[in-house]
PDB file of C-alpha atoms in Angstrom:
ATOM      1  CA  UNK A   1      63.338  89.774  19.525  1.00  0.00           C
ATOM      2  CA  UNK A   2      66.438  88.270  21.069  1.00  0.00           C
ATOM      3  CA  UNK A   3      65.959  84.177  21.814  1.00  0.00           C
ATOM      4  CA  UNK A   4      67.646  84.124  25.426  1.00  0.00           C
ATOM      5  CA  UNK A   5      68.948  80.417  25.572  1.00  0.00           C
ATOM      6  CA  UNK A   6      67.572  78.608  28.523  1.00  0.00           C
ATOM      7  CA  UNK A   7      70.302  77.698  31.702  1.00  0.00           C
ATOM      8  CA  UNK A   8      69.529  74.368  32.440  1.00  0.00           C
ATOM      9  CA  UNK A   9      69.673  72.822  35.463  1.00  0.00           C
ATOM     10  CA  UNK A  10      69.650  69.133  36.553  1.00  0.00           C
ATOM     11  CA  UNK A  11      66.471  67.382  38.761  1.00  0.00           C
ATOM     12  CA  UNK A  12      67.436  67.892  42.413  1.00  0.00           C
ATOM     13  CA  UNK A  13      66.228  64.785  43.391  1.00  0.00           C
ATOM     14  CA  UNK A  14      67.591  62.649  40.471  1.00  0.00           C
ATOM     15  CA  UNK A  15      70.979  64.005  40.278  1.00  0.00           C
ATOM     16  CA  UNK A  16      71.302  65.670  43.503  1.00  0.00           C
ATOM     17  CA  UNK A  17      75.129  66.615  43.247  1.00  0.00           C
ATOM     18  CA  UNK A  18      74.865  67.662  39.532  1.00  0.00           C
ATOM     19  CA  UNK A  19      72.141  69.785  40.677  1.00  0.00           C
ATOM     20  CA  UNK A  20      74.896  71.888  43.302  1.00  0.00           C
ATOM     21  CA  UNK A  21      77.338  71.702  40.911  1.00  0.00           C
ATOM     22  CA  UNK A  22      75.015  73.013  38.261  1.00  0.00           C
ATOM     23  CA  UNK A  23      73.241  76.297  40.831  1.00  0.00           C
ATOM     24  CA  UNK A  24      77.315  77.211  41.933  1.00  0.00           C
ATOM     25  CA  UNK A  25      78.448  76.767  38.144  1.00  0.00           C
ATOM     26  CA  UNK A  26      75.233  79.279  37.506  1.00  0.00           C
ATOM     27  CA  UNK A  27      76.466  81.488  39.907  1.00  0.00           C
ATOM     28  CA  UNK A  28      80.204  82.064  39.349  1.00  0.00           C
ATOM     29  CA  UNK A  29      81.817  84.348  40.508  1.00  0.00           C
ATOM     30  CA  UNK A  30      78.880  86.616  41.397  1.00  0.00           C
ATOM     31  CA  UNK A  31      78.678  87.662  44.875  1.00  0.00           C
ATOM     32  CA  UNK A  32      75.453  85.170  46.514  1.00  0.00           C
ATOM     33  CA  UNK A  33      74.295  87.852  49.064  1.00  0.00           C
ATOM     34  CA  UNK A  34      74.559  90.481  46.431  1.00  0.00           C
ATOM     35  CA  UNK A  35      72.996  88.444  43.599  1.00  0.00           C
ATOM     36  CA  UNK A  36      69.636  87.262  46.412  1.00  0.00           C
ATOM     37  CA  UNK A  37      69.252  91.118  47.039  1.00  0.00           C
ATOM     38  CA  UNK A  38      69.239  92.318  43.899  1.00  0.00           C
ATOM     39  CA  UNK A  39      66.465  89.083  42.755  1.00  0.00           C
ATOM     40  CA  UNK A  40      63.626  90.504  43.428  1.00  0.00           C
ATOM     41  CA  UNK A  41      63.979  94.003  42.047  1.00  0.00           C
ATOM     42  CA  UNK A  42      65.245  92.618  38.811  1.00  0.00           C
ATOM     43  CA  UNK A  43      61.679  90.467  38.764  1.00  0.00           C
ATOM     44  CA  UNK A  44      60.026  94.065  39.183  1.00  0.00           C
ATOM     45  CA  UNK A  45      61.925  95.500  36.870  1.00  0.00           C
ATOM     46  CA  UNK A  46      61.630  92.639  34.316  1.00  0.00           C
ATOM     47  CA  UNK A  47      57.685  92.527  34.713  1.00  0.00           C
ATOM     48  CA  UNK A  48      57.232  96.740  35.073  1.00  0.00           C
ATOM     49  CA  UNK A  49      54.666  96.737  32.606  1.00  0.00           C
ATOM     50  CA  UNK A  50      53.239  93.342  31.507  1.00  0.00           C
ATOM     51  CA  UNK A  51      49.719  92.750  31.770  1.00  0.00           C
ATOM     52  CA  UNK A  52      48.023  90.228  34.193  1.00  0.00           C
ATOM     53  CA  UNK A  53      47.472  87.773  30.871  1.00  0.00           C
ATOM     54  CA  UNK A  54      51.426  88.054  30.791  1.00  0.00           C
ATOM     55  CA  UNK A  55      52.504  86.706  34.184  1.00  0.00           C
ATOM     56  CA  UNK A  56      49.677  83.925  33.914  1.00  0.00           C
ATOM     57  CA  UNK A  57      51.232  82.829  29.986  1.00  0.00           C
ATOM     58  CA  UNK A  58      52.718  79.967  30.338  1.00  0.00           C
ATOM     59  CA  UNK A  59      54.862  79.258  26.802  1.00  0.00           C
ATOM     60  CA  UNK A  60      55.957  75.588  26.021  1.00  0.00           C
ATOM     61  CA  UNK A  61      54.547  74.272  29.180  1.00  0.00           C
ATOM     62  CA  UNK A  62      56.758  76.320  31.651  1.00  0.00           C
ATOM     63  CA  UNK A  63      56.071  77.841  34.765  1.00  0.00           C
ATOM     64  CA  UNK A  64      54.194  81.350  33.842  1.00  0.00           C
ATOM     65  CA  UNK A  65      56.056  84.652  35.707  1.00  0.00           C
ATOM     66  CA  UNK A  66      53.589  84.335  38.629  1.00  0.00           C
ATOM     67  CA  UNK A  67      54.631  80.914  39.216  1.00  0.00           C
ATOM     68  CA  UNK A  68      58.232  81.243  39.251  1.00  0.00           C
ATOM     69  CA  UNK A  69      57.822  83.991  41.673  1.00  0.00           C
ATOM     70  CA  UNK A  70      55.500  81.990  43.664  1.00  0.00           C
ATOM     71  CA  UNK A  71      58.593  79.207  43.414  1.00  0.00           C
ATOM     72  CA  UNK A  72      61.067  81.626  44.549  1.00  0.00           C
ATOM     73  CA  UNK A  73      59.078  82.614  47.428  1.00  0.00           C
ATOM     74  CA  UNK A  74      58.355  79.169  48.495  1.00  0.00           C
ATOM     75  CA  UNK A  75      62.161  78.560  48.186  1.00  0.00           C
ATOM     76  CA  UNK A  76      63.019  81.367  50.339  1.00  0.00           C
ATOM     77  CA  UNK A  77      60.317  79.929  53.623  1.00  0.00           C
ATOM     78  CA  UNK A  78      61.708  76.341  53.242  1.00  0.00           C
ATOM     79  CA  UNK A  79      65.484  78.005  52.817  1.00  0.00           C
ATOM     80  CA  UNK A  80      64.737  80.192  55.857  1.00  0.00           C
ATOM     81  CA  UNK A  81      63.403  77.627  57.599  1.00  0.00           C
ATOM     82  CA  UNK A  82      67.041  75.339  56.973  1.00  0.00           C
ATOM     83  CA  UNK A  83      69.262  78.146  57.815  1.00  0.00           C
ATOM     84  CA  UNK A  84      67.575  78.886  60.780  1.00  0.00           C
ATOM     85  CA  UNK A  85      68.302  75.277  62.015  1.00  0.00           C
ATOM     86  CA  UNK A  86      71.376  74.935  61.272  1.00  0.00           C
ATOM     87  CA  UNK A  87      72.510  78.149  63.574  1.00  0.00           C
ATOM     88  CA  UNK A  88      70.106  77.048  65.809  1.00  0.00           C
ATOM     89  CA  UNK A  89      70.609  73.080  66.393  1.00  0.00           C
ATOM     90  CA  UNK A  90      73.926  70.963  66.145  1.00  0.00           C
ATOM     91  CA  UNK A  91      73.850  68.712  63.022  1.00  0.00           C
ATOM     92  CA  UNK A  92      70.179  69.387  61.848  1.00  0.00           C
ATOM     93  CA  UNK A  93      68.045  66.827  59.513  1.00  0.00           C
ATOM     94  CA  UNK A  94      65.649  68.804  57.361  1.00  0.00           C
ATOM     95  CA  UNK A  95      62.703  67.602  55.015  1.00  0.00           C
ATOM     96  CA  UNK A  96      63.333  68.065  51.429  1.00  0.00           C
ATOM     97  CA  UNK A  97      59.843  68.878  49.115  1.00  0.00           C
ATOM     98  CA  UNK A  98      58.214  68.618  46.173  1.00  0.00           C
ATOM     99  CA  UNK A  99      58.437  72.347  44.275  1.00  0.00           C
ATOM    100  CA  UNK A 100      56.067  71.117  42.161  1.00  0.00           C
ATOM    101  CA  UNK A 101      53.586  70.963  45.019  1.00  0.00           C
ATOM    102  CA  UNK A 102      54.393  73.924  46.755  1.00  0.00           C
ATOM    103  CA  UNK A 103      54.122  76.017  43.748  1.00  0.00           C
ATOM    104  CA  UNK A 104      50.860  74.841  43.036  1.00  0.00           C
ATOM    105  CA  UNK A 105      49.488  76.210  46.617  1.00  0.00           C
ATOM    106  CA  UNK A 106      47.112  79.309  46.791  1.00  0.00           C
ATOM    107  CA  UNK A 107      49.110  82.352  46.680  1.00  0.00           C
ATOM    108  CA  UNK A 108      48.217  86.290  46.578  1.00  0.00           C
ATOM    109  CA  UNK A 109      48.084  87.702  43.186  1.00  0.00           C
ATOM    110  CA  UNK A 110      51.309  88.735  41.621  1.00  0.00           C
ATOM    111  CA  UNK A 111      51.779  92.042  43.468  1.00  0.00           C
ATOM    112  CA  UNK A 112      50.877  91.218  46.572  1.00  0.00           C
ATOM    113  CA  UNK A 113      53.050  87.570  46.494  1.00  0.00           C
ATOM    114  CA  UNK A 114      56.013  90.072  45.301  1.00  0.00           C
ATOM    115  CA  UNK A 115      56.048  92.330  48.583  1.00  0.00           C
ATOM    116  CA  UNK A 116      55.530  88.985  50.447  1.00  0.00           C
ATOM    117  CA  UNK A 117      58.331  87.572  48.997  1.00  0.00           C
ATOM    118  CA  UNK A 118      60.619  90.851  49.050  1.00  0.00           C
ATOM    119  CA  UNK A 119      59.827  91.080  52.679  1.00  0.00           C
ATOM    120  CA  UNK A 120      60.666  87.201  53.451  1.00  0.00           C
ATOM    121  CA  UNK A 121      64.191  87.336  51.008  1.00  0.00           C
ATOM    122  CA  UNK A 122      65.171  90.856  53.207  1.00  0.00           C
ATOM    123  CA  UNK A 123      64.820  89.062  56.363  1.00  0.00           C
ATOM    124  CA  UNK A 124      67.307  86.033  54.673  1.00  0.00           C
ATOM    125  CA  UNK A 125      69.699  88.488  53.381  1.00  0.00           C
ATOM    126  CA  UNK A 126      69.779  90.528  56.676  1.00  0.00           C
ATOM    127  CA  UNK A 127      70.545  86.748  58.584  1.00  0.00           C
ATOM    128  CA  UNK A 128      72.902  85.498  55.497  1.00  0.00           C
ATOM    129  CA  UNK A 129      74.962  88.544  56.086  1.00  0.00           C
ATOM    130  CA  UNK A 130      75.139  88.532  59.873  1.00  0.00           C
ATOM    131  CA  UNK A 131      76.857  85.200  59.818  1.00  0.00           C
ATOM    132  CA  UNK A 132      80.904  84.994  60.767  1.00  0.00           C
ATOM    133  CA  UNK A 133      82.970  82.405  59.653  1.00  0.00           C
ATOM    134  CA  UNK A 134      82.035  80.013  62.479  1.00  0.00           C
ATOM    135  CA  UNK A 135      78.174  80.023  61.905  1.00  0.00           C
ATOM    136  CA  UNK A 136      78.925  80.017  57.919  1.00  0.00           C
ATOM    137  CA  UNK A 137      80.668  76.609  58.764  1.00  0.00           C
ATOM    138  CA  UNK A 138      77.891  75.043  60.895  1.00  0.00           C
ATOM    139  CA  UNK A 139      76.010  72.010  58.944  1.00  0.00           C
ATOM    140  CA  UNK A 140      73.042  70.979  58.417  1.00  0.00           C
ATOM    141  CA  UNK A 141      71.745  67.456  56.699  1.00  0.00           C
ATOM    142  CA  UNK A 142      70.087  67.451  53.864  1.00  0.00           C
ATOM    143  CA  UNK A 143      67.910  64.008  52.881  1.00  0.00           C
ATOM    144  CA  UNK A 144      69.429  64.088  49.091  1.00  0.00           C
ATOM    145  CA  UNK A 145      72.288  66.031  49.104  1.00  0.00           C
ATOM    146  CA  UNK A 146      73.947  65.146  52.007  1.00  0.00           C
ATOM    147  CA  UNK A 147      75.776  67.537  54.619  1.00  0.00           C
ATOM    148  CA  UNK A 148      76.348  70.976  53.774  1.00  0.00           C
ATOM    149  CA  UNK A 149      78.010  74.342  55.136  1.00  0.00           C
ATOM    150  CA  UNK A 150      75.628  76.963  56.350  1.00  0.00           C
ATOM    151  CA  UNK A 151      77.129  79.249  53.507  1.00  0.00           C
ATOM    152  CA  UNK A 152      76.523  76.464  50.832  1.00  0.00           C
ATOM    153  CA  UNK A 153      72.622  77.830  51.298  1.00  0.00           C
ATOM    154  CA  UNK A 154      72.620  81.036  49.990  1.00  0.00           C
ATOM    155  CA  UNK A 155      74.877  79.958  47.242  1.00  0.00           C
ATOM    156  CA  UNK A 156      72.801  77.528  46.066  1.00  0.00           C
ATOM    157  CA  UNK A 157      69.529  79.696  46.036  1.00  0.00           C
ATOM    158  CA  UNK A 158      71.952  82.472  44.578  1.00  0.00           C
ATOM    159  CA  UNK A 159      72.221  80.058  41.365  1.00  0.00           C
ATOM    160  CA  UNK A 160      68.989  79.211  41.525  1.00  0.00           C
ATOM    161  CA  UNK A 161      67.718  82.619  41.351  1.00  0.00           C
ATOM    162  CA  UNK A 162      69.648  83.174  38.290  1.00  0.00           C
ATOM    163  CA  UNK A 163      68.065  80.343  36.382  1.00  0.00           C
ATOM    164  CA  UNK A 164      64.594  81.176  37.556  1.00  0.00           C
ATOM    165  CA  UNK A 165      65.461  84.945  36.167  1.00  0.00           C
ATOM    166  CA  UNK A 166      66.584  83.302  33.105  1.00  0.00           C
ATOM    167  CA  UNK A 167      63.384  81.814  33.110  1.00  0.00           C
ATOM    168  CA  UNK A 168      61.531  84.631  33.378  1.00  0.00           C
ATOM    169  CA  UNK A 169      63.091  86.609  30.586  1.00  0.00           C
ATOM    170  CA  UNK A 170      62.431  83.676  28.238  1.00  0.00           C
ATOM    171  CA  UNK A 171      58.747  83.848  29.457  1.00  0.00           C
ATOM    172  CA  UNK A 172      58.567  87.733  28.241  1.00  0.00           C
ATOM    173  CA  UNK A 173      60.170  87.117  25.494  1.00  0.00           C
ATOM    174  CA  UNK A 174      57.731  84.576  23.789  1.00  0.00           C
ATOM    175  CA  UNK A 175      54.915  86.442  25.473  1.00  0.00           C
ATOM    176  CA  UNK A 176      55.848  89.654  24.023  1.00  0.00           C
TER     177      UNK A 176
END
């Protein structure tokens, strides 16, 4: 089988500008909107098939399937939340958090945290896309990585998606 090599990307709270350089970098020149509505049906399309055992696996210490989705969907209520502020409030503060934390919260089994987080990402993607140039330039602050454009969001979580789905072929690939 094919050894996908992994996309690496720097701690967010130890390098937080490597870490944006590193998510845009990640996603090129893909479209962000495009790539965060396309996400989760390449996850079901990815897992079609595996058995529970597989999304639990969790080779060299990584985060199994379920987890990463459980991350993604996590990223997409705290990401919500932000975006929300920003085109709600002048100038917003928001908390960072602890991923490792949040993905270790009780979630729904594998399908079930899929729909969830399907449902959640449309609702993003339907508000990401809605925004004109004005709200796309609105700020918000964030504690590590400073000020940043209401479009900067969905770019970043754009390259993050692609490294999680990197992650997540590696996963099936040493899992078989």
């Amino acid at each position: 089988m094919a050894h996908t090599p992994a996309i690496v990307i720097p701690d967010a709270t130890g390098e937080p500008d490597a870490y944006v350089a590193s998510l845009l970098t990640t996603l090129g020149e893909r479209d962000p909107l495009d790539q965060l509505a396309d996400t989760p049906k390449e996850v079901r399309r990815l897992i079609d098939g595996l058995s529970r055992e597989q999304w639990l696996a969790q080779p060299d210490g990584e985060w199994s399937i379920e987890q990463n989705v459980g991350h993604l969907f996590d990223v997409d209520i705290c990401y919500g939340f932000r975006i929300r502020l920003i085109l709600s409030e002048d100038r917003p503060s928001y908390p960072a958090y602890d991923e490792k934390r949040l993905v270790a919260l009780p979630k729904p089994p594998l399908p079930d945290l899929l729909d969830a987080w399907e449902a959640i990402r449309g609702a993003n993607v339907v508000l990401y896309r809605s925004m004109d140039s004005a709200q796309q330039a609105r700020t918000g602050i964030h504690p590590e990585q400073g000020e940043e454009p209401a479009i900067r969001l969905p770019q970043k979580m754009a390259g993050h998606d692609i490294a999680h789905l990197n992650q997540i072929v590696r996963t099936i690939e040493a899992v078989g």
